Amino acid sequence: MPSSPPTEAFPAHTPAASQVFVTVLCHGPLTRSDIGGRAGLSAAAVTKAVRPLIEAGYLVEDVGEETRPSLGRPANPVRVDGGRALFIGVKITGDEIIAVLTDLCCRIRVARHLPLTARDPGAVLTLASELVRELLAEADGFGAPVHGLGVAVSGDVDRAAGVVRYSPFLEWHDVPLAELLGMTTGLKVTVDNDVRALTVAEQWFGAGVGLSDFALVTVGAGIGCGLVVHGRVVSGAHGVAGEIGHVVIDPAGPPCHCGNRGCVEAIAADPAIVAAVRERTGVAVTDAAAALELAHRGDQGARDVYTRAGDAIGRAIGTVANLFGPERVIISGEGLAAYDLFAEQIRDAFAAAAFGTAAQCDLKTRPLPFDEWARGAAATAIQSFIRSEARH
Amino acid sequence: MPSSPPTEAFPAHTPAASQVFVTVLCHGPLTRSDIGGRAGLSAAAVTKAVRPLIEAGYLVEDVGEETRPSLGRPANPVRVDGGRALFIGVKITGDEIIAVLTDLCCRIRVARHLPLTARDPGAVLTLASELVRELLAEADGFGAPVHGLGVAVSGDVDRAAGVVRYSPFLEWHDVPLAELLGMTTGLKVTVDNDVRALTVAEQWFGAGVGLSDFALVTVGAGIGCGLVVHGRVVSGAHGVAGEIGHVVIDPAGPPCHCGNRGCVEAIAADPAIVAAVRERTGVAVTDAAAALELAHRGDQGARDVYTRAGDAIGRAIGTVANLFGPERVIISGEGLAAYDLFAEQIRDAFAAAAFGTAAQCDLKTRPLPFDEWARGAAATAIQSFIRSEARH
DNA sequence: CTTCTTTTATTGACAGCGGAAAAGAACCCA
DNA sequence: TGGGTTCTTTTCCGCTGTCAATAAAAGAAG
């Protein structure tokens, strides 16, 4: 039973108003003249865009000002009132559903996990709907409406259509997930690829704020990459981009399930690391945590595996940097737990692979609590909400 | 002595008008309603944009219509009058300057070459100015003003500033080429990286017309790559992108001047091929043409070298496709002369490397007469001319 | 040969967006 | 209390692109 009226329109009818809001959302409290400067608008335009946003409660005057650096009338900063609207983000993995309730600033208010027993669309839909309903119930306590639901799934996702075209982990083909979840939850649903969702979260709320060209590389069960070029997340002509996992690092390397040898994913993803550690050390580790522990305990064979993984990741990032010239590459993912083991190799291999000015690219690591994937999904919902009324 | 008044403004003051013109420029003769459909504008807006363009002579009614498929008032197509304006494109290589005079549709009218004896900016500037002056004299015979000069240089070029920041072949650092040539020729000068210039030419006048995401890969003395994402040529945060030449294909491969081993350029660029053929066959070939002839005569060692080059190029293109998901990759460059020797390997290696939907990407070859590099330069000038008055 | 239908192009009225300039507001400092 | 300074709002205005109505140019139908 949906608890909130989804009919409320976001009062940013014009591109400029939408841009003003996003500017404030990303860059914290800003005075009106700062907004104009950053968004390239006149002060008058800012005033006209800000007023309805304040009246609707999405922006508030930031009373907690402190800096009074100079002469003249004091500036009057505004900020986004995160509590004005809520969103739900859901990440569906092969064996778990993670759901978070966030506010408009994409801060997590509540998080829930649920193990996944069956992977067919019907079962997943039931569980996901259940989880969303729980969060909707929680949302009542915050006194703000839930304005959207974002869903992140790995694989080939058509965001515009809301369809999961192909998901290897779930073995789904052409599932109209947005429509289905829209019916069961009554919410406006945005479905996107998981890495792209995380990229949106970084772009608006993370280490990509203010950058028009950056990449996000995730290391974990797989190796993924999200790209932002000219300030927009790249989706590719066929809806798929950022497939860094199957960049071949070494044609003589271990075989990969994709049919090639020596893909990054066949060297540096969790399963590959586990297999390599087992082979090198003879210890029957079964998951990434065990492999990591072995390495942390000082086993040289295990450490060598991580060294090689770092080298592969660094080379892959170098390739990305050479092709795009991003200002920054953000490294994230569960695999970052092993960062101390391969940080040096990543940086060395990147520095060797990056050519010319591409080496100026800034490498930045970001720890990734597992809820973060679901937060990325919420970020896409927030994006859809803000843009929904912007495009005419 | 500049022969043309550069003060004439292009009558496309609004973004919509500029878009209308580019649409007609790229998609041949179009009826007004077709223009509206393609550019997403109302018929009224098209009428209002087209009129001043016709009055100024940049568009003309296309009387040579023939198709009368249906009922109703016959459509009234318009096309760009190429002869209305001329442009000069100059490509500076390490040992030659190529200059072309083109019309507004980027068709080459006159082409000139000049060997380069010295590479210092002063000498190059003198020769280039001389060549431009010759073409300006030629232009008088065509009865149209020369509206811009485009210059293409390999290396790190800041187009906005008109500065060659670093060119390895010329050994230039921070040469304000646009300003210098502007003074000697009196023309409005656009300077850009050579591969990006060629990419612009393909985007507007070649195999990239109508595509919002594609890549151009050039094979020859070096291996280059131009990228178009979301309809815009990618320049990277630091002004450099598309450095495909130093993607590592095989870490056990031949050493590259960049310090790594097994870069595409160290396997498939002309110097690498010549060196490999010499080594494999013992024949003292000194240039690409000789190596090619040896392979064409059936020498197996030489053929193997090309096979390997094709494999490397195909893998590199696969990497590009995986990362961007372009709709098409255009393969061009002088190295295409050997296409029959490695076409199969390129396609096979690409198919193996491309993951999932990236394999749907269309590979298309394009022969590249050497004048084409200069034509790319002219294309950037045309772009600047059209956009000059569009921004504000 | 007139009239209708169909499709294309143009016109004119109109709403909305954003900018320039001027006015207002809020503070500090004499 | 009156400058000086900086931030914000207001007023007005031009410009752009859409809507709806109109004109134009055919073929089809009677």
Short mmCIF file of C-alpha atoms (C1' of nucleotides) in Angstrom, two decimals, chain B residues 14 16 40-42 44-45 48 71-74, chain D residues 15-20 23-28:
data_model
loop_
_atom_site.label_atom_id
_atom_site.label_comp_id
_atom_site.label_asym_id
_atom_site.label_seq_id
_atom_site.Cartn_x
_atom_site.Cartn_y
_atom_site.Cartn_z
CA THR B 14 20.43 31.01 -32.27
CA ALA B 16 18.28 26.24 -33.28
CA GLY B 40 13.38 18.26 -33.17
CA LEU B 41 12.00 21.67 -34.03
CA SER B 42 8.63 22.93 -35.09
CA ALA B 44 7.69 27.41 -37.82
CA ALA B 45 11.09 27.48 -36.21
CA LYS B 48 12.39 31.29 -39.42
CA LEU B 71 -0.20 13.64 -52.63
CA GLY B 72 -0.19 17.18 -51.51
CA ARG B 73 1.95 20.18 -52.09
CA PRO B 74 5.38 19.13 -53.22
"C1'" DC D 15 14.37 37.09 -28.03
"C1'" DT D 16 13.06 32.37 -29.11
"C1'" DG D 17 10.31 28.89 -30.28
"C1'" DT D 18 5.40 26.99 -30.22
"C1'" DC D 19 0.53 27.04 -31.44
"C1'" DA D 20 -2.98 27.74 -34.41
"C1'" DA D 23 -1.72 30.18 -47.71
"C1'" DA D 24 0.20 27.34 -51.35
"C1'" DA D 25 0.64 23.58 -54.50
"C1'" DA D 26 -0.34 19.78 -56.17
"C1'" DG D 27 -3.43 15.17 -57.32
"C1'" DA D 28 -8.12 12.96 -57.01
#
